[in-house]
Tab-separated table of C-alpha atoms in Angstrom:
chain	number	residue	atom	x	y	z
A	1	MET	CA	0.015	-0.008	0.011
A	2	LEU	CA	2.811	2.434	0.905
A	3	SER	CA	4.472	1.757	-2.403
A	4	LEU	CA	1.308	2.581	-4.315
A	5	VAL	CA	0.857	5.872	-2.425
A	6	LEU	CA	4.503	6.789	-3.032
A	7	TRP	CA	4.146	5.996	-6.731
A	8	LEU	CA	1.031	8.190	-6.968
A	9	LEU	CA	2.785	11.052	-5.212
A	10	GLN	CA	5.826	10.621	-7.399
A	11	LEU	CA	3.755	10.732	-10.590
A	12	VAL	CA	1.694	13.748	-9.513
A	13	LEU	CA	4.741	15.629	-8.353
A	14	ALA	CA	6.665	14.720	-11.520
A	15	LEU	CA	3.826	16.023	-13.758
A	16	LEU	CA	3.584	19.268	-11.718
A	17	PHE	CA	7.388	19.934	-11.576
A	18	ALA	CA	7.871	19.002	-15.252
A	19	GLY	CA	5.022	21.323	-16.265
A	20	VAL	CA	6.139	24.370	-14.323
A	21	GLY	CA	9.741	23.698	-15.183
A	22	PHE	CA	8.952	23.545	-18.855
A	23	ILE	CA	7.067	26.844	-18.639
A	24	LYS	CA	10.086	28.490	-16.982
A	25	ILE	CA	12.400	27.104	-19.667
A	26	THR	CA	10.289	28.078	-22.637
A	27	GLN	CA	8.563	31.341	-21.673
A	28	SER	CA	10.241	34.730	-22.010
A	29	GLN	CA	11.395	36.525	-18.884
A	30	THR	CA	8.847	39.264	-19.583
A	31	ARG	CA	6.002	36.798	-19.828
A	32	LEU	CA	7.099	35.037	-16.626
A	33	GLN	CA	7.276	38.350	-14.798
A	34	GLN	CA	3.729	39.098	-15.849
A	35	THR	CA	2.287	35.792	-14.763
A	36	LEU	CA	4.460	34.749	-11.809
A	37	ARG	CA	5.760	38.136	-10.647
A	38	TRP	CA	8.757	36.707	-8.617
A	39	PRO	CA	11.005	36.397	-11.685
A	40	GLU	CA	11.420	40.137	-11.716
A	41	ASP	CA	13.850	39.678	-8.814
A	42	TYR	CA	16.030	37.233	-10.713
A	43	SER	CA	17.923	37.052	-13.966
A	44	ALA	CA	16.488	35.149	-16.936
A	45	GLY	CA	19.323	32.639	-16.579
A	46	THR	CA	18.474	31.959	-12.945
A	47	VAL	CA	14.786	31.443	-13.752
A	48	LYS	CA	15.688	29.062	-16.624
A	49	LEU	CA	18.076	27.193	-14.311
A	50	ILE	CA	15.279	26.724	-11.814
A	51	GLY	CA	13.105	25.354	-14.634
A	52	VAL	CA	15.813	22.946	-15.666
A	53	LEU	CA	16.227	21.778	-12.087
A	54	GLU	CA	12.476	21.198	-11.799
A	55	VAL	CA	12.383	19.161	-15.011
A	56	LEU	CA	15.407	17.108	-13.952
A	57	GLY	CA	13.819	16.571	-10.511
A	58	ALA	CA	10.603	15.413	-12.195
A	59	VAL	CA	12.605	12.877	-14.237
A	60	GLY	CA	14.467	11.792	-11.060
A	61	LEU	CA	11.243	11.172	-9.209
A	62	VAL	CA	10.158	8.494	-11.692
A	63	VAL	CA	12.893	7.088	-13.935
A	64	PRO	CA	15.382	5.627	-11.426
A	65	GLN	CA	12.679	3.902	-9.374
A	66	ALA	CA	10.813	2.694	-12.493
A	67	THR	CA	13.885	1.310	-14.220
A	68	GLY	CA	15.716	-0.015	-11.133
A	69	LEU	CA	18.850	1.881	-12.350
A	70	LEU	CA	20.221	3.734	-9.320
A	71	PRO	CA	16.867	3.884	-7.542
A	72	VAL	CA	18.494	5.800	-4.714
A	73	LEU	CA	18.356	8.810	-7.072
A	74	THR	CA	14.569	8.919	-6.595
A	75	PRO	CA	14.672	9.983	-2.951
A	76	VAL	CA	17.648	12.212	-3.742
A	77	ALA	CA	15.574	13.975	-6.423
A	78	ALA	CA	12.681	14.272	-4.048
A	79	THR	CA	14.973	15.826	-1.387
A	80	ALA	CA	16.392	18.250	-3.902
A	81	LEU	CA	12.859	19.292	-4.955
A	82	ALA	CA	11.943	19.768	-1.294
A	83	VAL	CA	14.937	22.085	-0.868
A	84	LEU	CA	13.923	23.945	-4.013
A	85	MET	CA	10.390	24.385	-2.623
A	86	ALA	CA	11.703	25.531	0.754
A	87	LEU	CA	13.635	28.251	-1.137
A	88	ALA	CA	10.541	29.113	-3.153
A	89	VAL	CA	8.494	29.493	0.038
A	90	LEU	CA	11.182	31.856	1.422
A	91	VAL	CA	11.059	33.931	-1.725
A	92	HIS	CA	7.256	34.268	-1.485
A	93	VAL	CA	7.526	35.118	2.261
A	94	ARG	CA	10.115	37.812	1.503
A	95	ARG	CA	7.964	39.220	-1.276
A	96	GLY	CA	4.843	39.167	0.899
A	97	GLU	CA	3.008	36.854	-1.545
A	98	ARG	CA	0.949	35.070	1.063
A	99	SER	CA	-1.404	33.433	-1.457
A	100	ARG	CA	1.515	31.550	-3.088
A	101	ILE	CA	2.939	30.102	0.146
A	102	PRO	CA	0.506	27.266	0.757
A	103	LEU	CA	1.154	25.555	-2.555
A	104	GLY	CA	4.873	25.716	-1.980
A	105	VAL	CA	4.491	24.252	1.476
A	106	ILE	CA	2.252	21.429	0.167
A	107	LEU	CA	4.790	20.558	-2.585
A	108	LEU	CA	7.600	20.732	-0.018
A	109	VAL	CA	5.827	18.320	2.316
A	110	LEU	CA	4.825	15.894	-0.446
A	111	SER	CA	8.363	15.892	-1.744
A	112	LEU	CA	9.614	15.116	1.721
A	113	VAL	CA	7.101	12.311	2.094
A	114	VAL	CA	8.416	10.736	-1.129
A	115	ALA	CA	12.037	11.224	-0.050
A	116	LEU	CA	11.512	9.673	3.379
A	117	GLY	CA	9.360	6.895	1.966
A	118	ARG	CA	11.875	5.945	-0.690
A	119	PHE	CA	14.775	6.171	1.808
A	120	GLY	CA	12.816	3.577	3.838
A	121	VAL	CA	11.999	5.717	6.824
A	122	PHE	CA	8.378	4.521	6.924
A	123	GLY	CA	9.193	0.892	7.126
């Protein structure tokens, strides 16, 4: 049962992170500033890097575990995404964007659940 829950979380998180990462990679800085607002505080290169990290994290959530090739990379990817989300929450707190904080916290917690579950903490 735990494995099924972890797989569902991994797939949902992978789809979300891949989607938002792809947007950050493909959209112009101007467009991202209009829709997300926070990119105005960062260079275009930094925003693209965050997008690439999100896409790589999404791949890492699924591929290693699914293929059995270095499955330890799955909880490592989940941990990295949790750190990324912790930093995102801090950015939103600093900018006073209260409405954006809950989603970041939820993604942080779900990423931690996957990391801990795949590291074997839950049994």
